[in-house]
Amino acid sequence: MGKIAIMTDSNSGITQRQAKVMGIYVLPMPFFINGDMYFEDITLTQEEFYQRLLEDADISTSQPSPADVMELWDDVLKEHDEIIHIPMSSGLSSSCETALSLAQDYEGRVHVVDNQRISITQRQSVLDALEMAKRGMGAKEIVDVLMAEKLEASIYITVDTLKYLKKGGRVTAAGAALGTVLNIKPVLQIQGDKLDAFAKVRGFKAAKKKMLDAMEKDINVRFSGKKVHLQAAYTCSAEEAEEWKKEIMERFPGYEVHMDPLSLSVSCHIGPGSMAIACCKEAEV
């Protein structure tokens, strides 16, 4: 059995330090801030990112250059026979499509998994791949399982301000202004490859209830009889995040809830103050 390396990008929420402990590799995602390039968790921290966001800096996401991707692959392949690379969803970034194209030159040694995950659900795919590799499964077997499970995840997100959705063109200026006056909180969802609208409610308390209700329905109906991993993510303060985690655990007793800061590629489109809940069906191997 060949030696398999597991790789992802920083959209997974896995930091460089965590990656070393886990024994995986994380490709840092680039950002442009007022025309200058930064790399998530390398030259740009979470705190710096939100500070620049609050300063109304011009922030745009990008994808790793082909040269950076291949340089990391080439380096990893010096000590491994194959790579399983798990990038963010192809529906949210072209970086996955680029990686799929680049992998064609690696004679089957690099396997790119387009399983349409992001943030905490993408992280779970990495954990699943690691576990399967430890069990002695081959790279193709692991990829087949990840792809078979790719739609078996659910994310709900609510935002504190409509400002950043307006910037991204997801709501009109008039809609954002009216929503602010009426304290409208949109609830967004990721069911597969894209970020879509799910509901609109009045106030944060109602938004959190809407997310918890939606997750309860997913667990009891969509994933009925199946085990799931329950997760949370946030761009709010650490204190607010802990309170959100407590609410989730009270609603779903018996579950361990993993929580991470939301990946910056999503955060720049929804802004600070947001909260999310997610679940992934346990991989069947």
mmCIF file of C-alpha atoms in Angstrom:
data_model
loop_
_atom_site.group_PDB
_atom_site.id
_atom_site.type_symbol
_atom_site.label_atom_id
_atom_site.label_comp_id
_atom_site.label_asym_id
_atom_site.label_seq_id
_atom_site.Cartn_x
_atom_site.Cartn_y
_atom_site.Cartn_z
ATOM 1 C CA MET A 1 0.000 0.000 0.000
ATOM 2 C CA GLY A 2 1.459 3.355 -1.069
ATOM 3 C CA LYS A 3 1.946 6.231 1.315
ATOM 4 C CA ILE A 4 -0.970 8.677 0.962
ATOM 5 C CA ALA A 5 -0.868 12.392 1.839
ATOM 6 C CA ILE A 6 -4.079 14.258 2.688
ATOM 7 C CA MET A 7 -4.235 17.883 1.580
ATOM 8 C CA THR A 8 -6.837 20.635 1.729
ATOM 9 C CA ASP A 9 -6.927 24.436 1.608
ATOM 10 C CA SER A 10 -7.397 27.027 4.332
ATOM 11 C CA ASN A 11 -11.103 27.294 3.509
ATOM 12 C CA SER A 12 -11.431 24.153 5.633
ATOM 13 C CA GLY A 13 -10.714 26.233 8.726
ATOM 14 C CA ILE A 14 -7.704 24.039 9.513
ATOM 15 C CA THR A 15 -4.753 26.221 10.495
ATOM 16 C CA GLN A 16 -1.152 25.549 9.539
ATOM 17 C CA ARG A 17 -0.379 24.658 13.152
ATOM 18 C CA GLN A 18 -3.312 22.237 13.340
ATOM 19 C CA ALA A 19 -2.260 20.684 10.030
ATOM 20 C CA LYS A 20 1.166 19.788 11.422
ATOM 21 C CA VAL A 21 -0.435 18.075 14.413
ATOM 22 C CA MET A 22 -2.867 16.204 12.164
ATOM 23 C CA GLY A 23 -0.178 15.199 9.694
ATOM 24 C CA ILE A 24 -1.818 16.867 6.685
ATOM 25 C CA TYR A 25 -1.059 19.765 4.349
ATOM 26 C CA VAL A 26 -3.024 23.000 3.981
ATOM 27 C CA LEU A 27 -2.763 25.242 0.924
ATOM 28 C CA PRO A 28 -3.228 28.880 2.048
ATOM 29 C CA MET A 29 -5.847 30.850 0.128
ATOM 30 C CA PRO A 30 -4.819 34.288 -1.185
ATOM 31 C CA PHE A 31 -6.732 37.538 -0.661
ATOM 32 C CA PHE A 32 -6.285 40.989 -2.132
ATOM 33 C CA ILE A 33 -6.725 43.860 0.307
ATOM 34 C CA ASN A 34 -6.517 47.301 -1.297
ATOM 35 C CA GLY A 35 -4.516 45.701 -4.108
ATOM 36 C CA ASP A 36 -1.982 43.908 -1.897
ATOM 37 C CA MET A 37 -1.913 40.100 -1.750
ATOM 38 C CA TYR A 38 -2.114 38.238 1.556
ATOM 39 C CA PHE A 39 -2.289 34.543 2.393
ATOM 40 C CA GLU A 40 -4.737 33.204 4.967
ATOM 41 C CA ASP A 41 -3.001 32.098 8.181
ATOM 42 C CA ILE A 42 0.412 32.946 6.690
ATOM 43 C CA THR A 43 0.520 36.718 6.234
ATOM 44 C CA LEU A 44 -3.090 37.375 7.253
ATOM 45 C CA THR A 45 -4.623 36.476 10.609
ATOM 46 C CA GLN A 46 -8.330 36.295 11.423
ATOM 47 C CA GLU A 47 -8.008 39.413 13.587
ATOM 48 C CA GLU A 48 -6.251 41.409 10.856
ATOM 49 C CA PHE A 49 -8.804 40.325 8.272
ATOM 50 C CA TYR A 50 -11.786 41.534 10.316
ATOM 51 C CA GLN A 51 -10.046 44.754 11.214
ATOM 52 C CA ARG A 52 -9.529 45.515 7.525
ATOM 53 C CA LEU A 53 -13.127 44.469 6.809
ATOM 54 C CA LEU A 54 -14.433 46.924 9.410
ATOM 55 C CA GLU A 55 -12.229 49.624 7.888
ATOM 56 C CA ASP A 56 -14.098 49.117 4.586
ATOM 57 C CA ALA A 57 -10.939 47.995 2.825
ATOM 58 C CA ASP A 58 -11.371 46.699 -0.711
ATOM 59 C CA ILE A 59 -11.178 42.925 -0.141
ATOM 60 C CA SER A 60 -11.459 40.283 -2.832
ATOM 61 C CA THR A 61 -10.838 36.567 -2.835
ATOM 62 C CA SER A 62 -8.562 34.808 -5.265
ATOM 63 C CA GLN A 63 -7.269 31.310 -5.895
ATOM 64 C CA PRO A 64 -3.780 29.879 -5.417
ATOM 65 C CA SER A 65 -1.591 30.213 -8.473
ATOM 66 C CA PRO A 66 -0.972 27.009 -10.456
ATOM 67 C CA ALA A 67 2.724 27.383 -9.628
ATOM 68 C CA ASP A 68 2.014 27.450 -5.865
ATOM 69 C CA VAL A 69 -0.254 24.401 -6.104
ATOM 70 C CA MET A 70 2.242 22.374 -8.121
ATOM 71 C CA GLU A 71 5.155 23.421 -5.917
ATOM 72 C CA LEU A 72 3.366 22.060 -2.856
ATOM 73 C CA TRP A 73 2.315 18.882 -4.658
ATOM 74 C CA ASP A 74 5.846 18.282 -5.940
ATOM 75 C CA ASP A 75 7.275 18.758 -2.463
ATOM 76 C CA VAL A 76 4.759 16.404 -0.834
ATOM 77 C CA LEU A 77 5.254 13.734 -3.497
ATOM 78 C CA LYS A 78 8.936 13.493 -2.583
ATOM 79 C CA GLU A 79 7.846 11.578 0.529
ATOM 80 C CA HIS A 80 4.454 10.200 -0.533
ATOM 81 C CA ASP A 81 3.217 8.013 -3.354
ATOM 82 C CA GLU A 82 -0.154 9.741 -3.794
ATOM 83 C CA ILE A 83 -2.026 12.861 -2.711
ATOM 84 C CA ILE A 84 -5.715 13.256 -1.948
ATOM 85 C CA HIS A 85 -6.411 16.959 -2.362
ATOM 86 C CA ILE A 86 -9.721 18.243 -0.930
ATOM 87 C CA PRO A 87 -10.307 21.864 -2.032
ATOM 88 C CA MET A 88 -13.337 24.039 -1.372
ATOM 89 C CA SER A 89 -16.470 23.459 -3.446
ATOM 90 C CA SER A 90 -16.195 24.060 -7.169
ATOM 91 C CA GLY A 91 -19.449 26.007 -6.870
ATOM 92 C CA LEU A 92 -17.782 28.602 -4.646
ATOM 93 C CA SER A 93 -14.342 28.901 -6.247
ATOM 94 C CA SER A 94 -12.576 28.063 -9.490
ATOM 95 C CA SER A 95 -9.598 26.740 -7.492
ATOM 96 C CA CYS A 96 -11.077 23.228 -7.580
ATOM 97 C CA GLU A 97 -11.398 23.249 -11.370
ATOM 98 C CA THR A 98 -7.820 24.498 -11.656
ATOM 99 C CA ALA A 99 -6.571 21.720 -9.386
ATOM 100 C CA LEU A 100 -8.479 19.088 -11.388
ATOM 101 C CA SER A 101 -6.809 20.351 -14.557
ATOM 102 C CA LEU A 102 -3.326 20.425 -13.008
ATOM 103 C CA ALA A 103 -3.711 16.909 -11.604
ATOM 104 C CA GLN A 104 -3.935 15.488 -15.120
ATOM 105 C CA ASP A 105 -0.169 15.991 -15.459
ATOM 106 C CA TYR A 106 0.603 13.873 -12.377
ATOM 107 C CA GLU A 107 -0.091 10.456 -13.886
ATOM 108 C CA GLY A 108 -2.687 9.452 -11.321
ATOM 109 C CA ARG A 109 -0.625 10.395 -8.271
ATOM 110 C CA VAL A 110 -2.817 13.388 -7.350
ATOM 111 C CA HIS A 111 -6.528 12.851 -6.702
ATOM 112 C CA VAL A 112 -8.621 16.024 -6.486
ATOM 113 C CA VAL A 113 -11.916 15.579 -4.633
ATOM 114 C CA ASP A 114 -14.713 17.899 -5.741
ATOM 115 C CA ASN A 115 -17.115 16.890 -2.988
ATOM 116 C CA GLN A 116 -18.644 20.367 -2.705
ATOM 117 C CA ARG A 117 -17.700 21.130 0.879
ATOM 118 C CA ILE A 118 -16.613 24.320 2.616
ATOM 119 C CA SER A 119 -15.457 25.318 6.109
ATOM 120 C CA ILE A 120 -16.425 22.833 8.844
ATOM 121 C CA THR A 121 -17.954 20.337 6.397
ATOM 122 C CA GLN A 122 -14.762 20.445 4.312
ATOM 123 C CA ARG A 123 -12.803 19.832 7.508
ATOM 124 C CA GLN A 124 -14.903 16.750 8.183
ATOM 125 C CA SER A 125 -14.015 15.393 4.738
ATOM 126 C CA VAL A 126 -10.358 15.742 5.675
ATOM 127 C CA LEU A 127 -10.942 13.861 8.938
ATOM 128 C CA ASP A 128 -12.832 11.136 7.056
ATOM 129 C CA ALA A 129 -9.988 10.799 4.535
ATOM 130 C CA LEU A 130 -7.428 10.571 7.339
ATOM 131 C CA GLU A 131 -9.400 7.856 9.107
ATOM 132 C CA MET A 132 -9.795 5.834 5.915
ATOM 133 C CA ALA A 133 -6.087 6.142 5.140
ATOM 134 C CA LYS A 134 -5.261 4.890 8.651
ATOM 135 C CA ARG A 135 -7.474 1.876 7.992
ATOM 136 C CA GLY A 136 -5.313 1.028 5.007
ATOM 137 C CA MET A 137 -7.743 2.016 2.259
ATOM 138 C CA GLY A 138 -6.248 2.983 -1.091
ATOM 139 C CA ALA A 139 -6.452 6.501 -2.520
ATOM 140 C CA LYS A 140 -9.099 5.592 -5.104
ATOM 141 C CA GLU A 141 -11.233 3.873 -2.465
ATOM 142 C CA ILE A 142 -11.051 6.955 -0.248
ATOM 143 C CA VAL A 143 -11.967 9.284 -3.098
ATOM 144 C CA ASP A 144 -14.917 7.073 -4.070
ATOM 145 C CA VAL A 145 -16.312 7.269 -0.518
ATOM 146 C CA LEU A 146 -15.831 11.046 -0.294
ATOM 147 C CA MET A 147 -17.570 11.557 -3.633
ATOM 148 C CA ALA A 148 -20.422 9.212 -2.706
ATOM 149 C CA GLU A 149 -20.990 11.282 0.457
ATOM 150 C CA LYS A 150 -20.529 14.698 -1.135
ATOM 151 C CA LEU A 151 -24.132 15.923 -0.826
ATOM 152 C CA GLU A 152 -24.645 14.452 2.634
ATOM 153 C CA ALA A 153 -24.020 17.736 4.436
ATOM 154 C CA SER A 154 -25.982 20.822 5.379
ATOM 155 C CA ILE A 155 -25.018 24.354 6.441
ATOM 156 C CA TYR A 156 -27.208 27.249 7.627
ATOM 157 C CA ILE A 157 -25.800 30.742 8.171
ATOM 158 C CA THR A 158 -27.301 33.977 9.459
ATOM 159 C CA VAL A 159 -25.663 37.377 9.159
ATOM 160 C CA ASP A 160 -25.597 40.413 11.427
ATOM 161 C CA THR A 161 -25.546 42.982 8.621
ATOM 162 C CA LEU A 162 -26.735 43.078 5.016
ATOM 163 C CA LYS A 163 -23.837 45.348 4.071
ATOM 164 C CA TYR A 164 -21.580 42.628 2.707
ATOM 165 C CA LEU A 165 -24.335 40.754 0.888
ATOM 166 C CA LYS A 166 -25.124 44.074 -0.791
ATOM 167 C CA LYS A 167 -21.470 44.501 -1.762
ATOM 168 C CA GLY A 168 -21.489 41.052 -3.328
ATOM 169 C CA GLY A 169 -24.688 41.760 -5.249
ATOM 170 C CA ARG A 170 -26.797 39.219 -3.337
ATOM 171 C CA VAL A 171 -29.220 41.920 -2.173
ATOM 172 C CA THR A 172 -29.984 45.299 -3.745
ATOM 173 C CA ALA A 173 -29.078 48.583 -2.075
ATOM 174 C CA ALA A 174 -32.788 49.300 -1.524
ATOM 175 C CA GLY A 175 -33.354 45.817 -0.122
ATOM 176 C CA ALA A 176 -30.397 46.188 2.236
ATOM 177 C CA ALA A 177 -31.618 49.579 3.452
ATOM 178 C CA LEU A 178 -35.161 48.317 4.067
ATOM 179 C CA GLY A 179 -33.866 45.150 5.699
ATOM 180 C CA THR A 180 -31.706 47.177 8.080
ATOM 181 C CA VAL A 181 -34.624 49.376 9.101
ATOM 182 C CA LEU A 182 -36.877 46.352 9.676
ATOM 183 C CA ASN A 183 -34.109 44.340 11.403
ATOM 184 C CA ILE A 184 -34.385 41.613 8.766
ATOM 185 C CA LYS A 185 -31.903 38.763 9.220
ATOM 186 C CA PRO A 186 -31.496 36.479 6.218
ATOM 187 C CA VAL A 187 -30.744 32.814 6.766
ATOM 188 C CA LEU A 188 -28.552 31.365 4.050
ATOM 189 C CA GLN A 189 -27.876 27.735 3.248
ATOM 190 C CA ILE A 190 -25.292 25.572 1.543
ATOM 191 C CA GLN A 191 -26.826 22.329 0.334
ATOM 192 C CA GLY A 192 -24.252 21.158 -2.147
ATOM 193 C CA ASP A 193 -22.165 23.527 -4.163
ATOM 194 C CA LYS A 194 -23.521 27.062 -3.641
ATOM 195 C CA LEU A 195 -24.565 29.635 -1.056
ATOM 196 C CA ASP A 196 -28.322 30.267 -1.436
ATOM 197 C CA ALA A 197 -31.118 32.084 0.374
ATOM 198 C CA PHE A 198 -33.149 29.979 2.811
ATOM 199 C CA ALA A 199 -35.368 32.345 4.832
ATOM 200 C CA LYS A 200 -35.833 35.920 6.099
ATOM 201 C CA VAL A 201 -36.848 36.642 9.688
ATOM 202 C CA ARG A 202 -37.021 39.589 12.080
ATOM 203 C CA GLY A 203 -34.120 39.679 14.534
ATOM 204 C CA PHE A 204 -31.190 37.482 15.467
ATOM 205 C CA LYS A 205 -33.136 35.394 17.990
ATOM 206 C CA ALA A 206 -35.621 34.358 15.306
ATOM 207 C CA ALA A 207 -32.777 33.666 12.862
ATOM 208 C CA LYS A 208 -31.060 31.321 15.294
ATOM 209 C CA LYS A 209 -34.336 29.513 15.958
ATOM 210 C CA LYS A 210 -34.913 29.148 12.217
ATOM 211 C CA MET A 211 -31.476 27.548 11.816
ATOM 212 C CA LEU A 212 -31.966 25.198 14.754
ATOM 213 C CA ASP A 213 -35.396 24.166 13.440
ATOM 214 C CA ALA A 214 -33.963 23.528 9.969
ATOM 215 C CA MET A 215 -31.130 21.447 11.401
ATOM 216 C CA GLU A 216 -33.534 19.428 13.540
ATOM 217 C CA LYS A 217 -35.578 18.647 10.429
ATOM 218 C CA ASP A 218 -32.446 17.594 8.532
ATOM 219 C CA ILE A 219 -31.337 15.279 11.325
ATOM 220 C CA ASN A 220 -34.779 13.755 11.904
ATOM 221 C CA VAL A 221 -35.979 13.550 8.301
ATOM 222 C CA ARG A 222 -33.198 13.895 5.750
ATOM 223 C CA PHE A 223 -30.687 11.892 7.802
ATOM 224 C CA SER A 224 -33.238 9.814 9.692
ATOM 225 C CA GLY A 225 -31.676 6.710 11.201
ATOM 226 C CA LYS A 226 -28.154 7.835 10.293
ATOM 227 C CA LYS A 227 -25.377 9.186 12.483
ATOM 228 C CA VAL A 228 -24.232 12.747 11.834
ATOM 229 C CA HIS A 229 -21.433 15.055 12.923
ATOM 230 C CA LEU A 230 -22.826 18.322 14.321
ATOM 231 C CA GLN A 231 -20.792 21.494 13.877
ATOM 232 C CA ALA A 232 -20.866 25.271 14.299
ATOM 233 C CA ALA A 233 -18.981 28.209 12.814
ATOM 234 C CA TYR A 234 -18.910 31.948 13.386
ATOM 235 C CA THR A 235 -17.562 35.380 12.539
ATOM 236 C CA CYS A 236 -18.941 36.897 15.752
ATOM 237 C CA SER A 237 -17.051 37.357 19.009
ATOM 238 C CA ALA A 238 -15.705 34.338 20.885
ATOM 239 C CA GLU A 239 -18.196 34.985 23.705
ATOM 240 C CA GLU A 240 -21.148 35.059 21.300
ATOM 241 C CA ALA A 241 -19.823 31.941 19.585
ATOM 242 C CA GLU A 242 -19.666 30.034 22.874
ATOM 243 C CA GLU A 243 -23.237 31.059 23.653
ATOM 244 C CA TRP A 244 -24.310 29.853 20.193
ATOM 245 C CA LYS A 245 -22.566 26.527 20.781
ATOM 246 C CA LYS A 246 -24.365 26.221 24.132
ATOM 247 C CA GLU A 247 -27.729 26.816 22.432
ATOM 248 C CA ILE A 248 -26.960 24.103 19.877
ATOM 249 C CA MET A 249 -25.951 21.598 22.558
ATOM 250 C CA GLU A 250 -29.110 22.332 24.544
ATOM 251 C CA ARG A 251 -31.226 21.758 21.428
ATOM 252 C CA PHE A 252 -29.329 18.609 20.457
ATOM 253 C CA PRO A 253 -28.247 16.863 23.675
ATOM 254 C CA GLY A 254 -25.906 13.938 23.249
ATOM 255 C CA TYR A 255 -24.009 15.437 20.319
ATOM 256 C CA GLU A 256 -20.441 16.663 20.394
ATOM 257 C CA VAL A 257 -20.350 20.009 18.614
ATOM 258 C CA HIS A 258 -17.136 21.041 16.884
ATOM 259 C CA MET A 259 -16.853 24.792 16.353
ATOM 260 C CA ASP A 260 -14.438 26.853 14.243
ATOM 261 C CA PRO A 261 -14.182 30.435 12.995
ATOM 262 C CA LEU A 262 -15.787 30.587 9.551
ATOM 263 C CA SER A 263 -13.282 30.417 6.704
ATOM 264 C CA LEU A 264 -12.333 33.835 5.343
ATOM 265 C CA SER A 265 -13.475 33.127 1.777
ATOM 266 C CA VAL A 266 -17.041 32.928 3.069
ATOM 267 C CA SER A 267 -16.565 35.590 5.756
ATOM 268 C CA CYS A 268 -15.670 38.345 3.309
ATOM 269 C CA HIS A 269 -19.070 37.907 1.628
ATOM 270 C CA ILE A 270 -21.185 37.890 4.796
ATOM 271 C CA GLY A 271 -19.186 40.047 7.200
ATOM 272 C CA PRO A 272 -18.587 39.947 10.964
ATOM 273 C CA GLY A 273 -21.223 38.904 13.478
ATOM 274 C CA SER A 274 -22.499 35.834 11.644
ATOM 275 C CA MET A 275 -23.274 32.369 13.027
ATOM 276 C CA ALA A 276 -23.636 29.005 11.324
ATOM 277 C CA ILE A 277 -24.692 25.467 12.113
ATOM 278 C CA ALA A 278 -23.815 22.431 10.017
ATOM 279 C CA CYS A 279 -23.990 18.679 9.955
ATOM 280 C CA CYS A 280 -22.401 15.904 7.902
ATOM 281 C CA LYS A 281 -23.580 12.336 7.721
ATOM 282 C CA GLU A 282 -20.945 9.978 9.031
ATOM 283 C CA ALA A 283 -19.095 8.435 6.103
ATOM 284 C CA GLU A 284 -20.052 4.840 5.389
ATOM 285 C CA VAL A 285 -16.902 2.765 4.890
#
